[in-house]
Amino acid sequence: MNNQQAIELSQRYLMPTYSPLPVAFVRGEGCRLWDAAGNEYLDFLAGIAVASTGHCHPRVVEAICEQASQLMHTSNLYYIPPQAQLAKRLVELSFADRCFFCNSGAEAGETAIKFARKWAGINRSGECFEIITAKQSFHGRTLATLAATGQEKYQKAFRPLLPGFTYVPFNDVGALEEAISERTCAVMLEPIQAEGGINVPDDDYLPQVRELCDKRGILLILDEVQTALGRTGRWFGYEHADIIPDIITLAKALGSGFPIGACLAKEDVSNAFQPGDHASTFGGNHLACTAALATIDVIEDEGLVANAAQMGSLLEELLRIRGKGLLMAVQFTPGISAKAVQDQCLAAGLVVNAMGDDRVRLVPPLMVSEADCRQAVAILADAVRKVAGN
Ligand SMILES: *Cc1c(COP(=O)(O)O)cnc(C)c1O
């Protein structure tokens, strides 16, 4: 199938929820992608922070192929060896004591929201179910995570939303303190707001939020769907703030592209759930967990967390950047259209993602090299010059 056929078929048969750029990638290796016409691209989006180990890492591919030929799925009615191993691995890497597996970031968020409500029902008195989230946040597109997402543009066509969410400005601990009431059971935040434009809070924000949550007896949920597993130059975003959350959610990078999400929590919170409270047919099946185990092995064995920190610093030197590690955006002066820069980059063989009108997101695979970074910066600079010149 060539690019044009893929475009025509998609436009004819798919629901119009997306507006894709006019290219169909058919092969990937490391930081490189190829389209159906054989053109090569340098990928600085990694499927939106998903392909952290690079496209089609041989160890991940081999693990998936071998597991697929053994057993893919049995359901959570039975014990699943790779799920148990993956849970142990994630617990050892993080603050958490226990894991629940699902299939996406939104499902991980749903799990966290249900956890918070169940926990409050056991541990708090009265009507206590409200969750405070941040404006400009992004937690997913299902109805509960949409209600958690503090962005009117995503919500407006789907009202009435699930009740029980209030929104405060991000990086404003005073506003948060004012918003907490007897009805509040949790605060849910991204350590760095990703979809909202790559907003890094002040260093003391999350420590102050943690303190406030402790004082008021409420849970701190961190949505680490985009920040976790090395993206920011640490395994988890919360490590930068040197705090311990109560619950985190994971997805994007966890399976190197194989769909898997997870919700991790401390023991006392985990114990709020009992058999029957929550479930997922596919969640944590043999194949998904094997992909995630191989992903974590590669990130660890190849030193990708440190590489993300180093390459992030290099890009920060070369560009005017918002972000941390390899979660970043380049912000343009007014008059330069991010969409035009994105399109110009694509034509020149660099995949980046326009966010809003004034910035492009750079979230390359964590194994990106210095030469890749320099090449991306050169293409990006050239694209900006061309756009500015028009
Ligand atoms: C992408 C993302 C989600 C949603 O993940 P899906 O897998 O698309 O459901 C939730 N939270 C954050 C922070 C994200 O970046």
Short mmCIF file of N, CA and C in Angstrom, two decimals, residues 119 123-124 128 132 176-187 208-219:
data_model
loop_
_atom_site.label_atom_id
_atom_site.label_comp_id
_atom_site.label_asym_id
_atom_site.label_seq_id
_atom_site.Cartn_x
_atom_site.Cartn_y
_atom_site.Cartn_z
N TRP A 119 -10.80 4.43 48.53
CA TRP A 119 -9.96 4.69 49.70
C TRP A 119 -10.64 5.69 50.64
N ASN A 123 -11.52 5.37 54.49
CA ASN A 123 -10.66 6.10 55.43
C ASN A 123 -11.15 7.49 55.83
N ARG A 124 -12.15 8.01 55.13
CA ARG A 124 -12.63 9.36 55.46
C ARG A 124 -14.11 9.30 55.72
N CYS A 128 -16.99 12.34 50.69
CA CYS A 128 -15.62 12.73 50.36
C CYS A 128 -15.23 12.04 49.07
N ILE A 132 -9.09 17.17 43.04
CA ILE A 132 -8.64 18.46 42.49
C ILE A 132 -7.57 18.19 41.44
N LEU A 176 -4.35 25.83 45.39
CA LEU A 176 -4.68 24.45 45.76
C LEU A 176 -5.17 24.40 47.21
N GLU A 177 -4.44 25.08 48.07
CA GLU A 177 -4.80 25.08 49.49
C GLU A 177 -6.23 25.60 49.68
N GLU A 178 -6.57 26.65 48.95
CA GLU A 178 -7.91 27.23 49.05
C GLU A 178 -8.99 26.29 48.53
N ALA A 179 -8.63 25.48 47.54
CA ALA A 179 -9.63 24.63 46.90
C ALA A 179 -9.94 23.36 47.71
N ILE A 180 -9.03 22.99 48.61
CA ILE A 180 -9.24 21.75 49.38
C ILE A 180 -10.37 21.94 50.39
N SER A 181 -11.29 20.97 50.40
CA SER A 181 -12.40 21.03 51.36
C SER A 181 -12.56 19.66 52.02
N GLU A 182 -13.57 19.56 52.88
CA GLU A 182 -13.89 18.28 53.53
C GLU A 182 -14.25 17.21 52.51
N ARG A 183 -14.67 17.66 51.33
CA ARG A 183 -15.09 16.72 50.29
C ARG A 183 -13.93 16.23 49.42
N THR A 184 -12.74 16.81 49.62
CA THR A 184 -11.60 16.45 48.76
C THR A 184 -10.98 15.13 49.21
N CYS A 185 -10.83 14.19 48.27
CA CYS A 185 -10.14 12.94 48.63
C CYS A 185 -8.76 12.85 48.00
N ALA A 186 -8.51 13.60 46.93
CA ALA A 186 -7.21 13.47 46.26
C ALA A 186 -6.89 14.69 45.42
N VAL A 187 -5.61 14.85 45.18
CA VAL A 187 -5.10 15.82 44.20
C VAL A 187 -4.44 14.99 43.10
N GLN A 208 5.62 21.10 48.20
CA GLN A 208 4.58 21.81 48.96
C GLN A 208 3.22 21.14 48.81
N VAL A 209 2.94 20.62 47.62
CA VAL A 209 1.68 19.89 47.40
C VAL A 209 1.66 18.64 48.29
N ARG A 210 2.79 17.94 48.32
CA ARG A 210 2.88 16.73 49.16
C ARG A 210 2.59 17.06 50.63
N GLU A 211 3.21 18.13 51.10
CA GLU A 211 3.04 18.54 52.49
C GLU A 211 1.57 18.86 52.79
N LEU A 212 0.97 19.58 51.84
CA LEU A 212 -0.44 19.96 51.98
C LEU A 212 -1.35 18.73 52.02
N CYS A 213 -1.08 17.78 51.14
CA CYS A 213 -1.88 16.55 51.10
C CYS A 213 -1.75 15.79 52.42
N ASP A 214 -0.53 15.73 52.97
CA ASP A 214 -0.32 15.05 54.25
C ASP A 214 -1.11 15.74 55.35
N LYS A 215 -1.02 17.07 55.37
CA LYS A 215 -1.68 17.85 56.41
C LYS A 215 -3.19 17.65 56.37
N ARG A 216 -3.77 17.58 55.17
CA ARG A 216 -5.22 17.48 55.03
C ARG A 216 -5.71 16.04 54.87
N GLY A 217 -4.79 15.08 54.91
CA GLY A 217 -5.19 13.67 54.85
C GLY A 217 -5.78 13.26 53.51
N ILE A 218 -5.20 13.77 52.42
CA ILE A 218 -5.71 13.39 51.10
C ILE A 218 -4.59 12.76 50.26
N LEU A 219 -5.00 12.04 49.24
CA LEU A 219 -4.04 11.31 48.42
C LEU A 219 -3.42 12.21 47.35
#
